[in-house]
Structures are given as C-alpha cells and as structure tokens.
Coordinates of C-alpha atoms and ligand atoms in Angstrom, one line a residue:
M1 CA 148.2 13.5 -126.8
A2 CA 149.8 10.4 -128.3
K3 CA 153.5 11.0 -129.0
I4 CA 154.9 11.2 -132.3
Q5 CA 157.8 8.7 -133.0
A6 CA 160.2 8.4 -135.6
I7 CA 159.3 6.2 -138.4
R8 CA 160.1 2.3 -137.7
G9 CA 163.8 1.7 -139.3
T10 CA 165.0 5.3 -139.1
K11 CA 167.4 6.7 -136.4
D12 CA 168.1 9.7 -134.9
I13 CA 171.8 10.5 -135.1
L14 CA 172.1 12.9 -132.0
P15 CA 175.1 15.3 -131.3
D16 CA 177.3 13.0 -129.4
E17 CA 176.9 10.1 -131.9
L18 CA 177.6 12.6 -134.6
Q19 CA 181.2 13.2 -133.4
Y20 CA 182.0 9.9 -134.6
W21 CA 180.3 10.4 -138.1
E22 CA 182.1 13.5 -138.4
F23 CA 185.6 11.5 -137.3
I24 CA 185.0 9.0 -140.1
H25 CA 183.8 11.3 -142.4
N26 CA 187.0 13.4 -142.2
K27 CA 189.3 10.6 -142.4
I28 CA 187.5 9.2 -145.3
S29 CA 187.4 12.3 -147.3
N30 CA 190.8 13.0 -146.7
L31 CA 191.8 9.7 -147.9
L32 CA 189.6 9.9 -151.2
E33 CA 190.9 13.5 -151.6
C34 CA 194.6 12.0 -151.8
A35 CA 193.2 9.4 -154.3
N36 CA 192.1 12.4 -156.5
Y37 CA 188.4 11.3 -156.4
Q38 CA 185.9 14.0 -156.3
E39 CA 182.7 14.3 -154.4
I40 CA 179.5 14.3 -156.2
R41 CA 175.9 14.8 -154.8
T42 CA 172.8 13.7 -156.6
P43 CA 169.1 14.0 -155.4
I44 CA 167.7 11.7 -153.0
F45 CA 164.7 11.0 -155.2
E46 CA 164.8 9.9 -158.7
S47 CA 162.0 8.7 -161.2
S48 CA 161.3 5.0 -160.5
D49 CA 162.4 4.0 -164.0
L50 CA 165.9 4.7 -163.4
Y51 CA 165.8 1.9 -160.6
D52 CA 163.8 -0.5 -162.6
R53 CA 166.1 -0.2 -165.8
G54 CA 169.3 0.1 -163.7
I55 CA 168.9 -2.2 -160.7
G56 CA 166.7 -4.9 -162.5
K57 CA 163.1 -5.4 -162.3
H58 CA 163.7 -9.1 -161.0
T59 CA 165.8 -8.0 -157.9
D60 CA 164.8 -8.0 -154.4
I61 CA 165.5 -4.0 -154.0
V62 CA 163.2 -3.2 -156.9
N63 CA 160.4 -5.9 -156.1
K64 CA 160.3 -5.7 -152.3
E65 CA 162.4 -2.8 -151.0
M66 CA 161.8 0.5 -152.6
Y67 CA 160.1 3.3 -151.0
R68 CA 158.2 4.1 -154.4
F69 CA 155.3 6.7 -154.4
H70 CA 153.3 8.8 -156.9
D71 CA 153.8 12.4 -156.0
R72 CA 150.9 15.0 -156.6
S73 CA 151.4 15.3 -160.1
N74 CA 151.2 11.5 -160.2
R75 CA 155.1 11.2 -161.2
D76 CA 156.2 7.7 -160.2
I77 CA 159.3 8.3 -157.9
T78 CA 161.4 6.1 -155.6
L79 CA 163.6 7.3 -152.6
R80 CA 167.2 6.0 -153.8
P81 CA 167.8 2.7 -152.6
E82 CA 171.6 2.8 -154.0
G83 CA 174.0 5.4 -155.2
T84 CA 175.3 4.2 -158.4
A85 CA 172.0 4.5 -160.7
G86 CA 171.8 8.2 -159.8
I87 CA 175.2 9.1 -160.3
V88 CA 175.2 7.1 -163.9
R89 CA 172.0 9.1 -164.6
A90 CA 174.0 12.5 -163.7
F91 CA 177.0 11.3 -165.5
I92 CA 174.8 11.0 -168.9
E93 CA 172.7 14.0 -168.1
N94 CA 175.6 16.4 -167.6
K95 CA 177.5 15.1 -170.1
M96 CA 180.2 14.7 -167.7
S97 CA 182.3 12.4 -170.0
Y98 CA 182.6 15.3 -172.7
H99 CA 184.9 17.2 -170.0
Q100 CA 186.9 14.3 -168.9
N101 CA 186.9 10.9 -170.0
L102 CA 187.8 9.4 -166.5
Q103 CA 185.7 10.1 -163.8
R104 CA 186.7 9.1 -160.2
L105 CA 183.7 10.0 -158.0
W106 CA 182.7 9.6 -154.4
Y107 CA 179.3 10.2 -152.6
S108 CA 177.9 9.7 -149.3
G109 CA 174.3 10.1 -148.1
P110 CA 171.2 8.4 -146.9
M111 CA 169.7 5.4 -148.9
F112 CA 166.2 4.0 -148.2
R113 CA 165.2 0.3 -148.4
Y114 CA 162.0 -1.3 -147.0
E115 CA 163.5 -4.1 -145.0
R116 CA 163.1 -5.6 -141.8
P117 CA 165.0 -3.5 -139.4
Q118 CA 167.6 -5.3 -137.2
N119 CA 171.0 -4.3 -135.9
G120 CA 173.2 -2.9 -138.8
R121 CA 169.8 -3.1 -140.9
Q122 CA 167.8 0.1 -141.2
R123 CA 165.1 1.5 -143.7
Q124 CA 166.9 4.7 -143.9
F125 CA 170.8 3.9 -143.7
H126 CA 174.0 5.9 -145.1
Q127 CA 176.3 4.5 -147.9
L128 CA 179.6 6.0 -148.9
G129 CA 180.6 4.8 -152.5
I130 CA 183.3 5.2 -154.9
E131 CA 182.8 5.0 -158.4
F132 CA 185.8 5.0 -161.2
I133 CA 184.2 5.7 -164.6
G134 CA 185.6 5.1 -167.9
S135 CA 188.3 2.2 -167.7
L136 CA 188.2 -1.1 -168.6
D137 CA 191.4 -1.7 -167.2
A138 CA 191.8 -4.2 -164.2
R139 CA 194.0 -1.5 -162.5
A140 CA 190.7 0.4 -162.0
D141 CA 188.9 -2.7 -160.3
S142 CA 192.1 -3.0 -158.0
E143 CA 192.1 0.4 -157.2
V144 CA 188.7 0.8 -156.3
I145 CA 189.3 -2.3 -154.0
H146 CA 192.3 -0.9 -152.5
L147 CA 190.7 2.1 -151.6
A148 CA 187.9 0.5 -150.0
I149 CA 190.2 -1.5 -147.8
S150 CA 192.5 1.5 -147.1
I151 CA 189.4 3.2 -145.8
F152 CA 188.8 0.4 -143.1
N153 CA 192.7 0.1 -142.5
S154 CA 192.5 3.8 -141.7
L155 CA 189.9 3.5 -139.3
N156 CA 192.2 0.4 -137.6
L157 CA 189.8 -2.0 -139.1
T158 CA 191.8 -5.1 -140.3
D159 CA 189.8 -8.0 -139.0
L160 CA 188.2 -8.1 -142.6
K161 CA 187.6 -10.6 -145.4
L162 CA 187.5 -9.7 -148.9
D163 CA 185.4 -12.1 -151.1
I164 CA 185.9 -11.6 -154.9
N165 CA 184.4 -13.6 -157.9
S166 CA 183.9 -12.9 -161.7
I167 CA 180.5 -13.2 -162.8
G168 CA 181.5 -12.8 -166.4
K169 CA 179.7 -10.8 -169.4
I170 CA 176.0 -10.8 -169.4
E171 CA 176.2 -13.4 -172.6
D172 CA 178.3 -15.7 -170.4
R173 CA 175.9 -15.4 -167.7
S174 CA 173.0 -16.0 -169.6
I175 CA 174.4 -19.5 -170.7
Y176 CA 175.7 -20.1 -167.2
Q177 CA 172.1 -19.3 -165.7
A178 CA 170.4 -21.5 -168.1
K179 CA 172.7 -24.6 -167.0
L180 CA 172.1 -23.5 -163.4
Q181 CA 168.4 -23.7 -163.9
D182 CA 168.5 -27.1 -165.6
Y183 CA 170.6 -28.3 -162.4
L184 CA 168.4 -26.9 -159.7
Q185 CA 165.2 -28.2 -161.4
Q186 CA 166.0 -31.5 -160.5
Y187 CA 166.0 -30.7 -156.9
Y188 CA 162.9 -28.1 -157.0
D189 CA 161.1 -29.7 -154.1
D190 CA 163.9 -29.5 -151.9
L191 CA 164.6 -25.9 -152.6
D192 CA 163.7 -23.1 -149.9
P193 CA 160.5 -21.0 -150.8
D194 CA 162.9 -18.0 -151.9
S195 CA 165.1 -20.0 -154.1
K196 CA 162.0 -21.7 -155.7
K197 CA 160.5 -18.1 -156.6
R198 CA 164.0 -17.1 -158.0
L199 CA 164.4 -20.2 -159.8
I200 CA 162.6 -18.8 -162.8
N201 CA 163.3 -15.0 -162.6
N202 CA 166.8 -14.6 -161.0
P203 CA 168.3 -18.1 -160.6
I204 CA 171.9 -16.7 -160.0
R205 CA 170.6 -15.1 -156.8
I206 CA 170.0 -18.7 -155.4
L207 CA 173.8 -19.0 -155.1
D208 CA 173.9 -16.6 -152.1
S209 CA 171.1 -18.5 -150.4
K210 CA 171.7 -18.9 -146.7
N211 CA 169.5 -21.9 -146.4
T212 CA 171.8 -24.9 -145.3
N213 CA 169.7 -27.5 -147.6
T214 CA 169.8 -25.1 -150.7
Q215 CA 173.5 -24.6 -150.1
R216 CA 174.2 -28.2 -150.0
I217 CA 172.4 -28.7 -153.4
L218 CA 174.6 -25.8 -154.7
S219 CA 177.8 -27.4 -153.8
E220 CA 177.6 -29.8 -156.8
A221 CA 176.1 -27.1 -159.1
P222 CA 177.8 -25.9 -162.3
K223 CA 180.3 -22.9 -161.4
I224 CA 180.3 -19.5 -163.1
S225 CA 184.0 -19.7 -163.4
N226 CA 183.7 -22.6 -166.0
F227 CA 181.5 -20.4 -168.0
L228 CA 183.6 -17.4 -168.5
S229 CA 184.9 -16.1 -171.6
L230 CA 188.6 -16.0 -172.2
E231 CA 188.5 -12.1 -171.9
S232 CA 186.7 -12.2 -168.8
Q233 CA 188.9 -14.8 -167.4
K234 CA 192.1 -12.7 -168.1
H235 CA 190.3 -9.7 -166.6
F236 CA 189.8 -11.5 -163.6
D237 CA 193.2 -13.0 -163.3
A238 CA 194.9 -9.3 -163.7
V239 CA 192.6 -8.0 -161.1
C240 CA 193.9 -10.9 -158.6
N241 CA 197.2 -10.2 -159.7
Y242 CA 197.4 -6.6 -158.8
L243 CA 195.8 -7.4 -155.5
K244 CA 198.6 -9.5 -154.8
L245 CA 201.0 -6.9 -155.5
L246 CA 199.4 -4.3 -153.4
D247 CA 199.1 -6.9 -150.6
I248 CA 195.6 -7.3 -150.3
S249 CA 194.6 -10.8 -149.4
Y250 CA 191.4 -12.1 -151.0
N251 CA 189.3 -15.4 -151.3
I252 CA 187.9 -16.3 -154.5
N253 CA 184.0 -17.3 -153.8
N254 CA 182.3 -18.7 -156.5
N255 CA 178.8 -18.1 -155.1
L256 CA 179.3 -14.4 -154.6
V257 CA 176.7 -12.7 -156.6
R258 CA 175.3 -9.4 -156.2
G259 CA 171.7 -8.1 -155.5
L260 CA 171.8 -5.9 -158.4
D261 CA 171.6 -6.6 -162.1
Y262 CA 174.0 -4.2 -163.5
Y263 CA 177.1 -5.9 -162.6
N264 CA 179.6 -8.1 -164.8
D265 CA 183.0 -9.2 -164.4
T266 CA 184.2 -8.4 -160.9
A267 CA 182.0 -8.6 -158.0
F268 CA 183.4 -8.4 -154.5
E269 CA 182.2 -8.1 -151.0
I270 CA 184.3 -7.2 -147.8
K271 CA 182.8 -8.8 -144.5
T272 CA 184.2 -8.4 -141.0
L273 CA 185.1 -11.6 -139.0
T274 CA 184.3 -9.7 -135.8
S275 CA 180.5 -8.7 -135.8
K276 CA 177.5 -11.1 -135.0
G277 CA 174.8 -9.5 -137.0
Q278 CA 175.1 -8.1 -140.5
D279 CA 178.7 -8.9 -141.6
T280 CA 179.0 -7.4 -145.1
V281 CA 180.4 -3.9 -144.8
C282 CA 180.9 -3.2 -148.3
G283 CA 179.6 -4.5 -151.8
G284 CA 180.8 -3.7 -155.4
G285 CA 181.8 -4.4 -158.8
R286 CA 182.0 -3.6 -162.4
Y287 CA 179.4 -2.3 -164.7
D288 CA 180.2 -2.0 -168.0
N289 CA 176.8 -1.9 -169.4
L290 CA 174.8 0.4 -166.9
I291 CA 175.7 3.5 -168.8
E292 CA 174.6 2.5 -172.3
Q293 CA 171.6 0.8 -170.6
L294 CA 170.4 4.0 -169.1
G295 CA 170.8 6.2 -172.5
G296 CA 174.6 7.0 -172.3
I297 CA 177.3 6.1 -174.6
E298 CA 178.9 2.7 -173.7
T299 CA 181.2 3.5 -170.9
P300 CA 182.7 0.9 -168.6
A301 CA 183.0 1.5 -164.8
V302 CA 183.7 -0.2 -161.4
G303 CA 182.7 1.0 -157.7
C304 CA 181.7 0.0 -154.5
A305 CA 179.5 1.2 -151.3
I306 CA 180.3 0.8 -147.7
G307 CA 177.5 0.7 -145.0
L308 CA 178.4 3.4 -142.9
E309 CA 176.2 2.0 -140.0
R310 CA 177.9 -1.2 -139.9
L311 CA 181.0 0.6 -140.4
L312 CA 180.5 2.7 -137.3
L313 CA 179.4 -0.4 -135.3
L314 CA 182.8 -1.6 -135.9
A315 CA 185.0 1.5 -135.8
K316 CA 183.5 3.5 -132.6
E317 CA 185.2 1.5 -130.0
K318 CA 188.5 2.0 -131.6
I319 CA 188.0 5.9 -132.3
E320 CA 189.3 8.2 -129.7
L321 CA 187.3 11.5 -129.8
P322 CA 189.6 14.6 -128.9
N323 CA 188.4 16.1 -125.7
K324 CA 185.5 18.6 -126.1
Y325 CA 186.5 22.1 -125.1
I326 CA 185.5 25.8 -125.8
D327 CA 188.2 28.9 -125.6
F328 CA 186.1 31.1 -123.5
Y329 CA 183.2 30.6 -120.9
I330 CA 181.7 34.3 -120.0
A331 CA 180.4 34.3 -116.6
T332 CA 178.5 37.6 -115.5
Q333 CA 176.6 38.8 -112.6
G334 CA 174.2 41.9 -112.6
E335 CA 172.5 43.6 -115.4
K336 CA 175.6 45.9 -116.1
A337 CA 177.8 42.8 -116.0
N338 CA 175.6 40.8 -118.4
E339 CA 175.5 44.0 -121.0
A340 CA 179.3 44.2 -120.9
G341 CA 179.5 40.3 -121.2
M342 CA 177.3 40.5 -124.2
K343 CA 179.9 43.1 -125.7
I344 CA 182.7 40.8 -124.9
M345 CA 180.8 37.6 -126.6
N346 CA 180.6 39.7 -129.8
V347 CA 184.2 40.7 -130.0
L348 CA 185.4 37.0 -129.4
H349 CA 182.7 35.6 -131.8
Q350 CA 184.1 38.0 -134.5
Q351 CA 187.3 36.9 -133.9
L352 CA 186.1 33.5 -134.2
F353 CA 186.9 32.1 -130.7
K354 CA 185.1 29.1 -129.5
I355 CA 182.8 30.7 -126.7
E356 CA 179.8 30.3 -124.7
I357 CA 178.3 32.7 -122.5
D358 CA 176.5 31.9 -119.2
V359 CA 172.8 32.8 -119.4
S360 CA 171.8 31.6 -115.7
T361 CA 171.5 34.1 -112.8
S362 CA 173.6 31.3 -110.5
N363 CA 176.4 32.6 -108.5
F364 CA 180.0 32.7 -110.1
G365 CA 180.8 29.5 -108.2
K366 CA 178.4 27.5 -110.0
Q367 CA 179.1 29.4 -113.6
I368 CA 182.7 28.3 -113.1
K369 CA 181.7 24.9 -112.4
Q370 CA 179.9 25.0 -115.7
A371 CA 182.8 26.4 -117.4
N372 CA 184.7 23.5 -116.2
K373 CA 182.4 21.1 -117.6
K374 CA 182.5 22.7 -121.0
G375 CA 186.3 22.1 -121.1
A376 CA 186.7 26.0 -121.2
I377 CA 190.4 27.1 -121.4
A378 CA 189.7 30.2 -119.8
C379 CA 186.8 31.8 -118.0
I380 CA 186.0 35.6 -118.5
I381 CA 184.6 36.8 -115.4
I382 CA 182.6 40.2 -115.0
G383 CA 180.9 41.0 -111.7
N384 CA 179.9 44.3 -109.9
K385 CA 183.5 45.1 -108.8
E386 CA 184.6 44.6 -112.6
V387 CA 181.9 46.9 -113.9
E388 CA 182.7 49.5 -111.4
Q389 CA 186.2 49.5 -112.6
G390 CA 185.6 48.8 -116.2
L391 CA 187.5 45.5 -116.2
V392 CA 187.2 42.0 -117.3
S393 CA 188.8 39.3 -115.1
I394 CA 190.3 36.1 -117.0
K395 CA 190.8 33.0 -115.2
W396 CA 192.9 30.5 -117.1
M397 CA 191.2 27.1 -115.7
S398 CA 194.2 24.8 -115.8
T399 CA 196.5 27.1 -113.9
Q400 CA 194.0 29.1 -112.0
Q401 CA 195.9 32.1 -113.0
Q402 CA 193.8 35.2 -113.1
E403 CA 194.3 38.5 -114.8
S404 CA 192.6 41.7 -115.2
M405 CA 192.4 44.3 -117.9
T406 CA 190.2 46.9 -119.1
I407 CA 187.6 46.6 -121.8
M408 CA 189.5 48.7 -124.1
Q409 CA 192.8 46.8 -123.3
F410 CA 191.0 43.5 -123.9
E411 CA 189.7 44.5 -127.0
H412 CA 193.2 45.3 -128.5
S413 CA 194.6 42.0 -126.9
I414 CA 193.3 39.7 -129.4
S415 CA 196.5 38.3 -130.6
Y416 CA 197.6 37.9 -126.9
L417 CA 194.6 35.8 -126.3
K418 CA 195.1 33.6 -129.3
K419 CA 198.6 33.0 -128.6
K420 CA 197.6 32.1 -124.8
I421 CA 194.8 29.8 -125.9
L422 CA 196.9 28.1 -128.2
F423 CA 199.6 27.4 -125.6
Y424 CA 196.9 26.0 -123.1
K425 CA 195.7 23.9 -126.1
S426 CA 198.9 22.4 -126.7
I427 CA 199.8 21.5 -122.9
N428 CA 196.3 20.1 -122.5
S429 CA 196.4 18.2 -125.8
Y430 CA 193.2 19.3 -127.0
Ligands
ATP501 P1 172.7 -7.2 -147.5 O1 173.3 -8.5 -148.0 O2 173.4 -6.9 -146.1 O3 171.3 -6.8 -147.6 P2 173.4 -5.7 -149.9 O4 173.7 -6.7 -150.7 O5 171.7 -5.6 -149.7 O6 173.6 -6.0 -148.3 P3 174.2 -3.3 -151.0 O7 173.3 -3.0 -151.8 O8 175.5 -4.1 -151.6 O9 173.9 -4.3 -149.9 O10 174.8 -2.1 -150.3 C1 176.2 -2.0 -149.8 C2 176.3 -2.1 -148.2 O11 175.3 -0.9 -147.7 C3 176.2 -3.5 -147.6 O12 177.4 -4.0 -147.5 C4 175.7 -2.8 -146.2 O13 176.9 -2.6 -145.4 C5 174.8 -1.3 -146.5 N1 173.5 -1.7 -146.3 C6 172.7 -2.5 -147.4 N2 171.5 -2.3 -147.1 C7 171.5 -1.8 -145.7 C8 170.3 -1.5 -144.8 N3 169.1 -1.9 -144.9 N4 170.9 -1.2 -143.6 C9 172.2 -0.9 -143.3 N5 172.9 -1.0 -144.2 C10 172.7 -1.6 -145.4
MG502 MG1 170.0 -6.2 -148.8

C-alpha cells in the first residue's frame, strides 16, 4: 500500500529535536515572565474576514499565502498566517482593555502560509510573538525591540543586525505612495514582473524587492523619511534615542517595509549575519489603527514575531542540553520478580521518581546495560534470590555500590532514596 507522507512544507518534531524546542521555550518564557508579559492563546483558525481586514487584501499573505477554505457550514475560514490579528480580535471580543488598559502579551504556536518550502521556510511554522497594547509612548516600541534582542542574546545569538525604519502614519504614507508611484511609473518597463504588479495595488512593497535592477531604480526614488509628519519624526527619534540608551545598535533602513498593511511609524526587522538562507528572524512594528479597524476602540499597540524554526537553526549548535537520565531502572527476572517489580514501580511512580521498568526477558547483564544506556542513577534488581528472601537490591550505577533491603524497608526508605538520588545527581551534574 502507498505510504502516507506528511504534507509538503510540514515537519515532524521528533522527541530528540523537541528537547531543543523545550529548552528555548523555557529560556524565553522565563525572560518574558521577568518583563511581566502574560501568555495568551487564541484559536488556530479564524474567520477569513479577520485577515482580509487586518493584514490587508493586497498583501502577499492574503493574496497568495493563506490556507483558506470553506467548512461544512460554508463559513469562510483561514488557518492563521500570523498571530497579531487573532490577538487583537480576542482583545476586542473579551473587552480586555476594560480590566487593564495596558496589556503586555506573548504567544507562541504554529502559523500557516502557502509558500515554497525551503530551509527556514515551511508551510506550517512556529512564531513566538510579543504585543504591547495600549501605549503610544516610544518606550513601548523600545521595550518590545529590547525584549526581542534579549531573547536572542539569552540564547547566545549576538551576530545580529537590527534594521529599523519609520513608515509614518497612513496619511503620510498615502502621499508618499503617490510620489513613489509617479517616480516608478517612468521606469515601468525596467521593473521586475512582481514589482510591475505591485505598482498599482501596493507600491510600497516594491521597496523591499530583491531584484537588483529594481533596487538600482529605487536608489534614486523618493524616501519615506522625507514625508513623515513632525509627530512621526519625533516618535522615531525618541525610539532611536532609547535604543542608544539601551546599547542596542541599529541601522536605519529607509527601504524597510513590512508585508502586512497594519503597521504605522516604527517598523523593524532582526536579521542574522551568519545564515546563508532565510536571514530574517524577527519582524515587527507599531499598529495603532488595527484595533479600531477591527471594530475596537482606537488603541495604539506595538509588537513583533520571531520565527522559531529560524531561531533554532541558529541556536541549536550553541545549546548544551543536559544529559538524559532516569532515577531508577527496574530490572527483574522470573514471574514472581516481575510482580514485585510492578509493585516497586508503583511505589516509585507515586513518589514522582523518574523511572523505567524493563519489560524484556533478557538476562540481568543485558538489563543493566540498558540501565546504563538510559542514564539510570540506580538500578533496582529483583531476581529469584531476592524473591525468595523478600528483598530488593539497589545498584548505584556510578559507584557500582550495591545494597539490599526488604520490600517493607524499601517502602519506608523514600526520603533516604531521594537524598541519595540528589547526591548522585549533583556529583554527575545531571
Ligand atoms: P519573509 O520575508 O522571510 O517571508 P515575513 O516578512 O513574511 O518573512 P513575518 O510575517 O514578519 O515574516 O513573520 C515574522 C517571522 O516569522 C519572520 O521573520 C520569519 O522568521 C518567520 N517566518 C515567516 N514566514 C515563515 C515561513 N514560511 N517559514 C518559517 N518561518 C517563517
Ligand atoms: Mg513572507
């Protein structure tokens, strides 16, 4: 029969790999806890309207990349391509601002985009994002950027470049957009096909075209920085000033625009300087109009999202995972011994020891080899001799020391066993 395979662009995360995911998850969630950000979880699918209205109809994501379908009741549904729109919907729907006007939130989970799979680009991928809702202050932008950078630094990733830009308010942008359109129109024939298409619907996106010819044309194009209102300019200067204060180096990139319509003023990206493939590991910015646009009360906000697959590609080689271990491996031989072993297993399990029971019929030599392989601190051995005398033997693996006790004694020795396990853990640095 034909094998069933995972869908193109999706990946299994197997147990060994998952250890790295857990490692970074713990690191990041501790860090966010310290910054007093709270985790939020929203559904993986939403009404497609949310993305049409939130991300924007003329963006690549909505046009080409969404997993969009009709469910059995003919609802138009989309698997979330990003996290912010869903959080804003939840914020409005649950009247979150009613309880607290500033919300510092974070999320992590799978996102879905129909893109050409390659290294660091999947159709189901994971993002971890932070959102600071409710403040217009430049300190909010800087806090979000600072947090993103410190997430990377906490994983020993320092070869990074922070690009930042102000894309102004929507009004500034529409004036700029018209100027840019006029300018590019003169070079229409020389533009790459993608940029030709964008010229009508989304000309600003042409700014981050990778096509060298288009880039050459753009070098003389009007710059967004010349179209910013005084307020936007002041805000941008303040953000840059705080970044300097925080010792975060940045590069002002006037061609940095983001692929989603909802941003205004601050836009930023963090790139790695070391990867050959997909180098953008974090993207974000301010979105002061999104909440109102989705039916809420006008509320400013700023946030960003980190691509976890790309983060892991970089972080993995710097992560030293702790050695794998278990507290007790239970080795038995013979039916009566198997029964005693099951009882011991139950006692240890209730006391929350990390244990594994050998369910093979191999000889003790082989079972003890297994115990070593699993990194067992101790092996509990019950054979015919032990059964006859009602005993259990405990072999402490690193010293080969062995001791015996009756089953009764064993059950009353839990605190002794806990201390011994702790001792062996400390000398073996588990
Ligand atoms: P790119 O330019 O790489 O397509 P983007 O601008 O579409 O990125 P955002 O929407 O800003 O990406 O998402 C934030 C981060 O999520 C990206 O910087 C990247 O690290 C990650 N990301 C985006 N799309 C994918 C994908 N298809 N597979 C893996 N990671 C992704
Ligand atoms: Mg993309």
